[in-house]
Short mmCIF file of C-alpha atoms in Angstrom, two decimals:
data_model
loop_
_atom_site.label_atom_id
_atom_site.label_comp_id
_atom_site.label_asym_id
_atom_site.label_seq_id
_atom_site.Cartn_x
_atom_site.Cartn_y
_atom_site.Cartn_z
CA MET A 14 4.99 -8.77 -26.08
CA LYS A 15 3.60 -9.30 -22.63
CA ILE A 16 5.95 -10.36 -19.98
CA THR A 17 3.29 -12.71 -18.43
CA GLU A 18 3.69 -14.89 -21.70
CA LEU A 19 7.37 -15.49 -20.80
CA PHE A 20 6.47 -16.75 -17.27
CA GLN A 21 3.83 -18.92 -18.87
CA ARG A 22 6.39 -20.47 -21.20
CA GLY A 23 8.88 -21.02 -18.29
CA GLU A 24 11.40 -18.55 -19.51
CA PHE A 25 13.31 -16.32 -17.04
CA PRO A 26 12.75 -12.61 -18.06
CA ILE A 27 15.19 -9.85 -17.20
CA THR A 28 14.02 -6.31 -16.88
CA ALA A 29 16.02 -3.10 -16.07
CA GLU A 30 14.58 0.05 -14.71
CA VAL A 31 15.50 3.40 -16.02
CA GLY A 32 14.37 6.94 -14.86
CA PRO A 33 13.41 9.48 -17.48
CA PRO A 34 15.38 12.93 -17.45
CA LYS A 35 14.59 16.07 -15.80
CA GLY A 36 13.76 17.73 -19.03
CA PHE A 37 12.51 16.49 -22.29
CA HIS A 38 15.86 15.53 -24.00
CA ILE A 39 15.87 11.94 -24.32
CA GLU A 40 18.96 11.30 -26.52
CA HIS A 41 21.49 10.44 -23.64
CA LEU A 42 18.98 7.93 -22.07
CA MET A 43 17.99 6.47 -25.50
CA ASP A 44 21.79 6.03 -26.14
CA GLU A 45 22.44 4.22 -22.78
CA VAL A 46 19.29 1.96 -23.45
CA ASN A 47 20.32 1.13 -26.89
CA THR A 48 23.96 0.39 -25.99
CA TYR A 49 23.63 -1.49 -22.61
CA LEU A 50 20.08 -2.77 -22.47
CA LYS A 51 18.44 -3.38 -25.85
CA ASP A 52 20.27 -6.84 -26.43
CA ASN A 53 20.58 -7.84 -22.86
CA VAL A 54 17.19 -7.44 -21.24
CA THR A 55 13.58 -8.54 -22.04
CA ALA A 56 12.01 -5.28 -21.21
CA VAL A 57 12.77 -1.80 -19.99
CA ASN A 58 10.83 -0.44 -17.01
CA VAL A 59 10.28 3.10 -16.95
CA THR A 60 9.65 4.98 -13.42
CA ASP A 61 6.94 7.40 -12.91
CA ASN A 62 8.41 10.53 -11.27
CA GLN A 63 10.44 8.30 -9.03
CA SER A 64 10.96 9.20 -5.41
CA SER A 65 8.37 12.02 -6.17
CA VAL A 66 10.77 13.93 -8.08
CA MET A 67 9.28 15.73 -11.08
CA ARG A 68 10.61 14.39 -14.58
CA LEU A 69 9.69 13.51 -18.15
CA GLY A 70 6.60 11.25 -17.93
CA SER A 71 6.74 7.54 -17.87
CA LEU A 72 4.17 7.31 -20.59
CA ALA A 73 5.84 9.38 -23.34
CA THR A 74 9.12 7.73 -22.53
CA CYS A 75 7.60 4.33 -22.97
CA LYS A 76 6.18 5.53 -26.25
CA ALA A 77 9.65 6.69 -27.43
CA PHE A 78 11.12 3.18 -26.41
CA LYS A 79 8.34 1.41 -28.19
CA ASP A 80 9.08 3.34 -31.42
CA GLU A 81 12.63 2.27 -31.00
CA GLY A 82 11.71 -1.25 -31.11
CA LEU A 83 12.05 -2.00 -27.25
CA THR A 84 9.50 -3.51 -25.01
CA PRO A 85 8.66 -0.83 -22.45
CA ILE A 86 7.00 -1.47 -18.94
CA PHE A 87 4.88 1.50 -18.01
CA GLN A 88 4.96 2.36 -14.45
CA LEU A 89 1.99 4.09 -12.94
CA THR A 90 1.79 5.47 -9.39
CA CYS A 91 -1.40 6.81 -7.48
CA ARG A 92 0.53 9.81 -6.13
CA ASP A 93 -0.11 12.43 -8.97
CA ARG A 94 -3.30 11.47 -10.63
CA ASN A 95 -6.86 10.78 -9.64
CA ARG A 96 -9.06 7.80 -11.09
CA ILE A 97 -9.93 9.85 -14.04
CA ALA A 98 -6.51 10.72 -15.24
CA LEU A 99 -5.26 7.17 -14.40
CA GLN A 100 -7.83 5.47 -16.40
CA SER A 101 -7.17 7.95 -19.26
CA ASP A 102 -3.61 7.22 -19.19
CA ILE A 103 -4.20 3.41 -19.18
CA LEU A 104 -6.12 3.86 -22.32
CA SER A 105 -3.48 6.16 -23.90
CA ALA A 106 -0.97 3.31 -23.10
CA ALA A 107 -3.16 0.98 -25.07
CA LEU A 108 -3.36 3.30 -28.04
CA PHE A 109 0.57 3.37 -28.13
CA GLY A 110 0.73 -0.45 -28.15
CA ILE A 111 2.22 -0.49 -24.40
CA GLU A 112 1.30 -3.87 -23.13
CA ASN A 113 3.07 -4.24 -19.80
CA LEU A 114 2.24 -2.18 -16.77
CA LEU A 115 3.80 -2.04 -13.08
CA LEU A 116 1.10 -0.44 -10.66
CA LEU A 117 2.24 1.25 -7.34
CA THR A 118 1.06 3.43 -4.92
CA GLY A 119 3.94 5.74 -5.12
CA ASP A 120 6.29 7.50 -2.57
CA HIS A 121 4.63 10.49 -0.72
CA THR A 122 4.96 13.96 -2.20
CA THR A 123 6.96 15.16 0.81
CA LEU A 124 9.83 13.02 -0.12
CA GLY A 125 10.61 14.56 -3.52
CA ASP A 126 11.70 17.87 -5.04
CA ASN A 127 8.13 19.43 -5.03
CA PRO A 128 7.21 18.81 -1.55
CA GLN A 129 4.52 21.54 -1.58
CA SER A 130 2.25 19.58 -3.94
CA LYS A 131 -0.93 17.87 -3.03
CA PRO A 132 -0.60 14.26 -2.48
CA VAL A 133 -3.44 12.49 -4.48
CA PHE A 134 -3.76 8.80 -3.59
CA ASP A 135 -7.45 8.74 -4.89
CA LEU A 136 -6.67 5.17 -5.44
CA ASP A 137 -3.81 2.95 -4.03
CA SER A 138 -1.89 0.12 -5.64
CA VAL A 139 -4.59 -2.60 -5.04
CA SER A 140 -7.53 -0.47 -6.35
CA LEU A 141 -5.23 0.67 -9.30
CA ILE A 142 -4.90 -2.97 -10.13
CA HIS A 143 -8.55 -3.64 -9.68
CA MET A 144 -9.14 -0.47 -12.00
CA VAL A 145 -6.98 -1.87 -14.79
CA LYS A 146 -8.78 -5.18 -14.55
CA THR A 147 -12.14 -3.29 -14.83
CA LEU A 148 -11.01 -1.57 -17.90
CA GLU A 149 -9.97 -4.82 -19.42
CA GLN A 150 -13.59 -6.12 -18.78
CA GLY A 151 -14.81 -3.22 -20.93
CA PHE A 152 -15.93 -0.78 -18.20
CA ASP A 153 -14.58 2.16 -16.27
CA LEU A 154 -14.27 2.24 -12.56
CA ALA A 155 -17.90 3.68 -12.30
CA GLY A 156 -19.15 1.01 -14.54
CA ASN A 157 -19.67 2.99 -17.64
CA PRO A 158 -18.99 0.88 -20.78
CA LEU A 159 -15.90 1.54 -22.82
CA ASP A 160 -16.29 1.85 -26.76
CA GLY A 161 -15.04 -1.12 -28.70
CA GLU A 162 -12.70 -3.87 -27.75
CA PRO A 163 -11.22 -3.37 -24.29
CA PRO A 164 -7.48 -3.09 -23.74
CA LYS A 165 -5.37 -6.11 -22.43
CA PHE A 166 -2.26 -5.76 -20.24
CA ALA A 167 0.29 -7.77 -18.20
CA LYS A 168 -0.33 -6.36 -14.69
CA GLY A 169 2.68 -6.05 -12.33
CA ALA A 170 3.06 -5.10 -8.86
CA VAL A 171 5.66 -4.72 -6.28
CA VAL A 172 6.41 -6.22 -2.92
CA SER A 173 8.99 -5.53 -0.31
CA ALA A 174 10.52 -8.98 0.19
CA CYS A 175 13.07 -8.07 2.91
CA SER A 176 10.83 -5.62 4.88
CA ASP A 177 11.01 -5.77 8.58
CA SER A 178 7.31 -6.12 8.53
CA VAL A 179 7.27 -8.86 5.88
CA ASP A 180 3.93 -10.39 7.18
CA VAL A 181 2.15 -7.12 6.68
CA GLN A 182 3.70 -7.00 3.01
CA LEU A 183 2.58 -10.58 2.33
CA ALA A 184 -0.96 -9.54 3.30
CA LYS A 185 -0.88 -6.64 0.84
CA MET A 186 0.62 -8.99 -1.80
CA GLU A 187 -2.25 -11.45 -1.28
CA ALA A 188 -4.79 -8.23 -1.66
CA LYS A 189 -2.89 -7.46 -5.01
CA VAL A 190 -3.18 -11.07 -6.31
CA LYS A 191 -6.72 -11.13 -5.55
CA ALA A 192 -7.24 -7.63 -7.27
CA GLY A 193 -5.41 -9.04 -10.45
CA ALA A 194 -1.72 -8.69 -10.18
CA GLU A 195 -0.22 -11.26 -12.48
CA TYR A 196 3.56 -10.71 -11.69
CA PHE A 197 5.70 -9.05 -9.01
CA GLN A 198 9.04 -7.53 -8.69
CA THR A 199 10.69 -6.92 -5.29
CA GLN A 200 12.38 -4.17 -3.61
CA ALA A 201 16.22 -4.44 -3.73
CA VAL A 202 17.41 -7.67 -2.18
CA TYR A 203 20.71 -7.73 -0.20
CA GLU A 204 19.96 -10.69 2.09
CA PRO A 205 19.33 -13.74 0.02
CA GLU A 206 18.33 -15.80 2.93
CA LYS A 207 15.58 -13.48 3.94
CA PHE A 208 14.48 -13.42 0.21
CA MET A 209 14.29 -17.26 0.32
CA ARG A 210 12.23 -17.31 3.45
CA PHE A 211 9.86 -14.81 1.80
CA MET A 212 9.70 -16.78 -1.30
CA GLU A 213 8.65 -19.89 0.76
CA LYS A 214 5.65 -17.94 2.15
CA ALA A 215 4.79 -16.12 -1.25
CA LYS A 216 4.76 -19.22 -3.42
CA GLN A 217 1.23 -19.88 -2.12
CA PHE A 218 -0.03 -17.21 -4.35
CA GLY A 219 1.08 -18.77 -7.28
CA VAL A 220 2.40 -15.69 -9.19
CA PRO A 221 5.87 -15.08 -10.77
CA VAL A 222 8.31 -12.90 -8.76
CA MET A 223 11.24 -11.01 -10.18
CA LEU A 224 14.14 -10.56 -7.84
CA GLY A 225 14.90 -6.81 -7.41
CA ILE A 226 18.55 -5.74 -7.69
CA VAL A 227 19.87 -2.29 -6.99
CA ILE A 228 23.71 -2.20 -7.86
CA PRO A 229 25.49 -0.93 -4.60
CA LYS A 230 27.71 1.85 -5.74
CA ASN A 231 29.68 2.51 -2.65
CA ALA A 232 29.47 2.15 1.17
CA GLY A 233 28.01 5.52 1.54
CA MET A 234 25.02 4.63 -0.72
CA ALA A 235 24.62 1.36 1.25
CA ARG A 236 24.53 3.30 4.61
CA PHE A 237 22.21 5.76 3.26
CA MET A 238 19.75 3.06 2.11
CA ASN A 239 19.98 1.43 5.51
CA ASP A 240 19.06 4.66 7.28
CA ASN A 241 16.55 5.86 4.86
CA VAL A 242 15.05 3.46 2.40
CA ALA A 243 12.15 1.22 3.61
CA GLY A 244 12.58 -2.56 3.13
CA ILE A 245 16.23 -2.38 2.53
CA THR A 246 19.02 -3.74 4.81
CA VAL A 247 22.66 -3.89 3.47
CA PRO A 248 24.51 -6.23 5.67
CA GLN A 249 27.62 -5.02 7.38
CA ASP A 250 29.93 -7.54 5.57
CA MET A 251 28.67 -6.25 2.24
CA ILE A 252 29.37 -2.66 3.26
CA ASP A 253 32.90 -3.70 4.40
CA GLU A 254 33.45 -5.50 1.08
CA LEU A 255 32.51 -2.14 -0.69
CA LYS A 256 35.05 -0.32 1.51
CA LYS A 257 37.86 -2.85 1.13
CA ASP A 258 39.22 -1.77 -2.25
CA LYS A 259 38.18 1.84 -3.04
CA GLU A 260 39.43 1.89 -6.50
CA LYS A 261 37.62 -1.38 -7.40
CA THR A 262 34.43 -0.12 -5.81
CA LYS A 263 34.81 3.24 -7.68
CA ALA A 264 35.12 1.39 -11.12
CA GLY A 265 31.95 -0.58 -10.29
CA ILE A 266 33.52 -4.00 -10.03
CA THR A 267 32.58 -4.63 -6.44
CA GLY A 268 28.85 -3.43 -7.07
CA VAL A 269 28.74 -5.78 -10.01
CA GLU A 270 30.33 -8.68 -8.09
CA ILE A 271 27.73 -8.43 -5.20
CA SER A 272 24.83 -7.94 -7.47
CA ALA A 273 25.80 -11.10 -9.71
CA ARG A 274 26.31 -13.10 -6.47
CA ILE A 275 22.80 -12.29 -5.09
CA ILE A 276 21.31 -13.24 -8.39
CA ARG A 277 23.25 -16.60 -8.29
CA GLU A 278 22.18 -17.33 -4.88
CA CYS A 279 18.46 -16.49 -5.47
CA LYS A 280 17.69 -17.54 -9.12
CA GLU A 281 16.45 -20.88 -8.18
CA TYR A 282 13.90 -19.18 -5.85
CA CYS A 283 12.48 -16.59 -8.29
CA GLN A 284 11.08 -16.42 -11.89
CA GLY A 285 13.02 -13.47 -13.25
CA VAL A 286 15.40 -10.62 -12.31
CA HIS A 287 14.63 -6.85 -12.29
CA ILE A 288 17.69 -4.53 -12.20
CA MET A 289 17.56 -1.07 -10.86
CA ALA A 290 20.81 0.40 -12.08
CA LEU A 291 20.14 3.92 -11.06
CA GLY A 292 22.23 5.53 -13.70
CA TRP A 293 24.82 2.51 -13.96
CA GLU A 294 23.09 1.00 -16.88
CA SER A 295 26.60 0.29 -18.46
CA LYS A 296 27.22 -2.35 -15.66
CA VAL A 297 24.12 -4.30 -16.53
CA PRO A 298 25.64 -6.48 -19.14
CA ASP A 299 28.55 -7.43 -16.79
CA ILE A 300 26.22 -8.33 -13.99
CA LEU A 301 24.10 -10.55 -16.30
CA LYS A 302 27.37 -12.32 -17.61
CA LEU A 303 28.85 -12.83 -14.15
CA ALA A 304 25.40 -14.10 -12.81
CA GLN A 305 25.20 -16.47 -15.98
CA ILE A 306 21.82 -15.63 -16.78
CA MET B 24 -20.07 20.30 13.23
CA LEU B 25 -20.41 16.68 12.13
CA ILE B 26 -23.18 14.17 11.59
CA THR B 27 -23.00 10.51 12.71
CA GLN B 28 -25.29 8.46 10.68
CA LEU B 29 -26.19 4.80 11.40
CA LYS B 30 -24.56 2.12 9.12
CA SER B 31 -27.16 -0.09 7.43
CA LYS B 32 -28.84 -2.77 9.49
CA ASP B 33 -27.11 -5.37 7.05
CA ALA B 34 -23.79 -3.93 7.98
CA ILE B 35 -24.38 -3.85 11.69
CA ALA B 36 -26.31 -6.95 12.61
CA PRO B 37 -23.44 -9.46 11.54
CA LEU B 38 -21.24 -7.60 13.99
CA VAL B 39 -23.60 -8.51 17.04
CA LYS B 40 -21.85 -11.93 17.74
CA GLY B 41 -21.74 -13.61 21.17
CA LYS B 42 -22.19 -11.36 24.16
CA THR B 43 -22.47 -7.77 22.94
CA ILE B 44 -22.22 -4.49 24.79
CA ILE B 45 -23.60 -1.34 23.06
CA ILE B 46 -22.15 1.96 24.01
CA ASN B 47 -23.83 5.36 22.86
CA CYS B 48 -22.11 8.64 22.98
CA HIS B 49 -24.63 11.70 23.63
CA GLY B 50 -21.58 14.06 24.10
CA CYS B 51 -20.85 16.96 21.82
CA LYS B 52 -23.49 19.58 20.98
CA GLU B 53 -21.67 19.81 17.66
CA VAL B 54 -22.51 16.30 16.69
CA TYR B 55 -25.83 15.36 15.24
CA PHE B 56 -26.52 11.92 16.54
CA PRO B 57 -29.67 10.01 15.24
CA GLU B 58 -30.95 9.17 18.76
CA HIS B 59 -34.22 7.67 17.87
CA GLU B 60 -33.06 5.62 15.01
CA ALA B 61 -30.35 4.28 17.17
CA ILE B 62 -32.89 3.23 19.96
CA GLU B 63 -34.89 1.44 17.38
CA MET B 64 -32.02 -0.46 15.95
CA GLN B 65 -30.66 -1.42 19.29
CA ASN B 66 -34.08 -2.74 20.30
CA GLU B 67 -33.97 -4.90 16.95
CA LEU B 68 -30.44 -5.99 17.82
CA SER B 69 -31.38 -6.98 21.41
CA SER B 70 -34.11 -9.23 20.28
CA ASN B 71 -31.80 -12.16 19.77
CA GLY B 72 -30.74 -12.00 23.48
CA ASN B 73 -27.05 -11.34 22.79
CA VAL B 74 -26.87 -7.63 23.97
CA SER B 75 -25.93 -7.75 27.64
CA ALA B 76 -25.83 -4.05 28.27
CA VAL B 77 -26.55 -0.73 26.58
CA ILE B 78 -24.53 2.01 28.00
CA THR B 79 -25.29 5.72 27.17
CA ARG B 80 -22.68 8.28 28.08
CA ASP B 81 -20.94 11.41 26.83
CA TYR B 82 -17.47 12.41 25.72
CA ILE B 83 -16.30 8.91 25.40
CA CYS B 84 -13.43 10.33 23.13
CA ASN B 85 -11.84 11.63 26.36
CA PRO B 86 -9.89 8.41 27.58
CA ASP B 87 -9.87 9.56 31.43
CA ASN B 88 -13.60 10.27 31.22
CA LEU B 89 -14.21 7.00 29.30
CA SER B 90 -12.33 4.75 31.87
CA LEU B 91 -14.29 6.43 34.72
CA GLN B 92 -17.65 5.99 32.97
CA LEU B 93 -17.05 2.41 32.16
CA LYS B 94 -15.71 1.44 35.47
CA LYS B 95 -18.93 0.17 36.88
CA TYR B 96 -19.52 -2.08 33.74
CA LEU B 97 -16.16 -3.51 33.42
CA ASP B 98 -17.07 -6.97 34.79
CA LYS B 99 -19.75 -7.11 32.03
CA ILE B 100 -17.49 -5.66 29.31
CA LYS B 101 -14.68 -8.25 30.36
CA GLU B 102 -17.12 -11.17 29.47
CA ALA B 103 -18.33 -9.68 26.26
CA ASP B 104 -17.32 -10.78 22.80
CA THR B 105 -18.11 -7.79 21.09
CA VAL B 106 -18.45 -3.94 21.79
CA LEU B 107 -20.53 -1.96 19.31
CA VAL B 108 -20.18 1.83 19.58
CA PHE B 109 -22.53 4.34 18.34
CA SER B 110 -20.54 7.40 18.12
CA CYS B 111 -18.27 9.44 15.91
CA GLY B 112 -15.05 7.85 14.62
CA VAL B 113 -12.93 9.44 17.54
CA GLY B 114 -15.20 7.67 20.05
CA VAL B 115 -14.87 4.34 18.35
CA GLN B 116 -11.06 4.53 18.23
CA THR B 117 -10.73 5.62 22.04
CA VAL B 118 -13.03 2.62 22.98
CA ALA B 119 -10.90 0.24 20.83
CA LYS B 120 -7.59 1.48 22.32
CA TYR B 121 -9.20 1.34 25.81
CA LEU B 122 -10.60 -2.23 25.33
CA GLU B 123 -7.74 -3.66 23.31
CA ASP B 124 -8.45 -7.20 23.72
CA ILE B 125 -12.19 -6.99 22.77
CA GLU B 126 -13.41 -6.73 19.21
CA VAL B 127 -14.77 -3.13 18.97
CA TYR B 128 -16.85 -2.24 16.13
CA SER B 129 -18.46 1.03 14.68
CA ALA B 130 -22.11 1.32 14.09
CA CYS B 131 -22.05 4.78 12.46
CA ASP B 132 -20.38 6.54 9.64
CA THR B 133 -19.27 10.14 10.30
CA TYR B 134 -19.78 12.94 7.87
CA PRO B 135 -18.44 16.45 8.21
CA LEU B 136 -20.52 19.58 8.35
CA PRO B 137 -19.13 23.11 7.78
CA GLY B 138 -18.39 25.03 10.98
CA PHE B 139 -17.03 24.42 14.47
CA GLN B 140 -15.64 21.03 14.94
CA GLY B 141 -16.04 20.57 18.66
CA VAL B 142 -12.96 20.20 20.89
CA THR B 143 -11.23 16.85 20.94
CA PRO B 144 -7.56 17.72 21.81
CA LEU B 145 -6.90 14.07 21.91
CA GLU B 146 -4.74 11.41 20.45
CA PHE B 147 -7.18 10.16 17.75
CA ASP B 148 -8.63 11.95 14.75
CA CYS B 149 -11.63 11.13 12.56
CA GLY B 150 -11.30 12.03 8.87
CA GLN B 151 -15.20 12.32 8.74
CA CYS B 152 -15.05 10.32 5.52
CA GLY B 153 -18.58 8.96 5.54
CA GLU B 154 -17.67 5.46 5.28
CA CYS B 155 -16.11 4.32 8.44
CA TYR B 156 -13.49 1.67 7.96
CA LEU B 157 -12.86 0.98 11.62
CA ASN B 158 -14.75 -2.38 11.55
CA TYR B 159 -12.22 -3.79 9.03
CA THR B 160 -9.05 -2.41 10.69
CA GLY B 161 -9.17 -3.26 14.32
CA GLY B 162 -10.56 0.03 15.45
CA VAL B 163 -7.33 1.75 14.04
CA CYS B 164 -8.44 4.25 11.47
CA PRO B 165 -6.48 3.90 8.06
CA ILE B 166 -7.59 7.26 7.03
CA THR B 167 -6.00 9.17 9.71
CA ALA B 168 -3.29 6.81 10.97
CA CYS B 169 -1.79 6.41 7.39
CA SER B 170 0.00 9.27 5.78
CA LYS B 171 -1.40 8.20 2.43
CA SER B 172 -4.96 7.28 3.74
CA LEU B 173 -4.49 3.82 2.35
CA ILE B 174 -7.44 1.46 2.67
CA ASN B 175 -6.14 -1.67 1.16
CA GLY B 176 -2.95 -2.40 3.16
CA GLN B 177 0.50 -1.15 3.94
CA CYS B 178 2.61 0.71 1.28
CA GLY B 179 6.29 -0.14 0.82
CA GLY B 180 7.54 2.93 2.78
CA SER B 181 7.48 1.76 6.43
CA LYS B 182 10.80 1.23 7.96
CA ASN B 183 11.31 -0.11 11.49
CA GLY B 184 7.64 0.28 11.98
CA LYS B 185 7.69 4.09 11.24
CA CYS B 186 6.05 5.98 8.47
CA GLU B 187 8.23 7.33 5.49
CA VAL B 188 6.61 10.68 5.85
CA ASP B 189 7.32 11.13 9.53
CA LYS B 190 9.86 9.02 11.43
CA ASP B 191 8.06 9.88 14.79
CA MET B 192 4.84 8.51 13.48
CA ASP B 193 3.98 4.72 13.68
CA CYS B 194 2.98 3.02 10.54
CA GLY B 195 -0.76 2.97 10.61
CA TRP B 196 -1.04 -0.39 8.83
CA GLU B 197 1.53 -2.07 10.92
CA ARG B 198 -0.70 -0.96 13.93
CA ILE B 199 -3.73 -2.35 12.16
CA TYR B 200 -2.00 -5.68 11.47
CA ILE B 201 -0.63 -6.04 15.04
CA LYS B 202 -4.13 -5.13 16.67
CA LEU B 203 -5.99 -7.71 14.40
CA GLU B 204 -3.19 -10.39 15.11
CA LYS B 205 -3.82 -9.74 18.70
CA LEU B 206 -7.61 -10.17 18.20
CA LYS B 207 -6.82 -13.28 16.00
CA LYS B 208 -8.79 -11.59 13.35
CA LEU B 209 -6.26 -11.29 10.67
CA ASP B 210 -8.74 -12.87 8.17
CA THR B 211 -10.68 -9.41 8.33
CA LEU B 212 -7.94 -8.18 5.92
CA LYS B 213 -9.18 -10.49 3.25
CA TYR B 214 -11.86 -8.26 2.21
CA PRO B 215 -12.46 -7.39 -1.55
CA THR B 216 -10.59 -4.38 -2.90
CA LYS B 217 -12.10 -1.10 -1.41
CA ILE B 218 -12.38 2.08 -3.34
CA ARG B 219 -13.17 5.33 -1.53
CA ASN B 220 -16.30 7.41 -2.63
CA TYR B 221 -15.39 10.88 -2.60
CA GLY B 222 -18.71 11.87 -4.06
CA ASN B 223 -20.88 14.27 -2.16
CA PRO B 224 -22.04 12.53 0.86
CA TYR B 225 -25.20 14.57 1.04
CA VAL B 226 -26.60 13.43 -2.13
CA GLU B 227 -28.58 10.28 -1.73
#
């Protein structure tokens, strides 16, 4: 099932992001996904060496999820592969019956756990989207024809809706739409009003946007994101809320409440929700229940 | 060593709009500059009467030198709509920074050659990528001013205008956006998707 079909039918898809393990043992992750996500989300989005930390591959994990009856979204970044490898992996995804993609530039290698590696960036997110579209038309990026029926995907991209340079992000979003992006998910949103202002401007592009949610686990995490993560500002009153009742926050209840509140406030302005639980997959059902979606 | 090669006439001719100043740099011995071809092309470009001055100088990559050398032309330059620079990428960027309210374009692509690179201990760098992007980016180089050398816009990693790789480095794409906004040329960014050509530049 392509996620774009759901948008077309006017449905409100919910996706959750999971990170493959640092190793090849997937049993724990599969347990979490089956227990907390399978019946609650439309699709599971698998990160590609997220934050430049080397892990089990996104494509292999997507295949394992597919075999389990889940709908995976294959994340693909330009950091680790040149255009030959990227195109080859897209064809591999088609062979495995993976229909949903999320196409990104990727964090720089120096931010991860193998900072000595060569950053590739042969393509970027825009040219990667263009590349997939070219494959869908039956040709590789150099114009050589593909054998047989070309693959078809739902092509997703990301945008930083609450960025301090939101106009620069909107220009990039427009370039992605022109290149062939069919849906967007946003970086984590903690400022609903900023998100609504962003959506006022973004709706001109006519593509569905999924609200990005990162569950705030505690005040320390919020402050860390404020200092280090681009496009995220956790307001001070939210940090105070996380500090107020430490036991409640530790149990995850405050994070669930905040996440559900943001979804409730923003849901009229977006076409779906994407939850990045960062290990707190067990909280996803509670968030969705409280947010009434 | 490096080679500057003229862009095609089709690429350069549309840049000569309104009153145009042409600046040639005959500086470094380490640079091969196509002097004769440049003169021919400039004669052709001048035939529409738009070119108000052709200035030939050296070491325009040095900002102090550049400002001294352009001093006596400043009146003409201030009246100009466009400045077209025939030099390596460092020269174009230096002129674009110096004349920040005027549209500055590059007429050349810069290719590397093995060997001594010349001495430019200056604030700009040229990646010698052989397909100069400065005409699309307000004279700010996306190859050397962006840690990921992105050519289709900003990544999601800029925070408070700084790069995710180096908090002391301005985000190159934010600089590009601000420069184009200042020139009222933001539409320039609506170009079709660009893909870099890493093929051997010497193979025609």
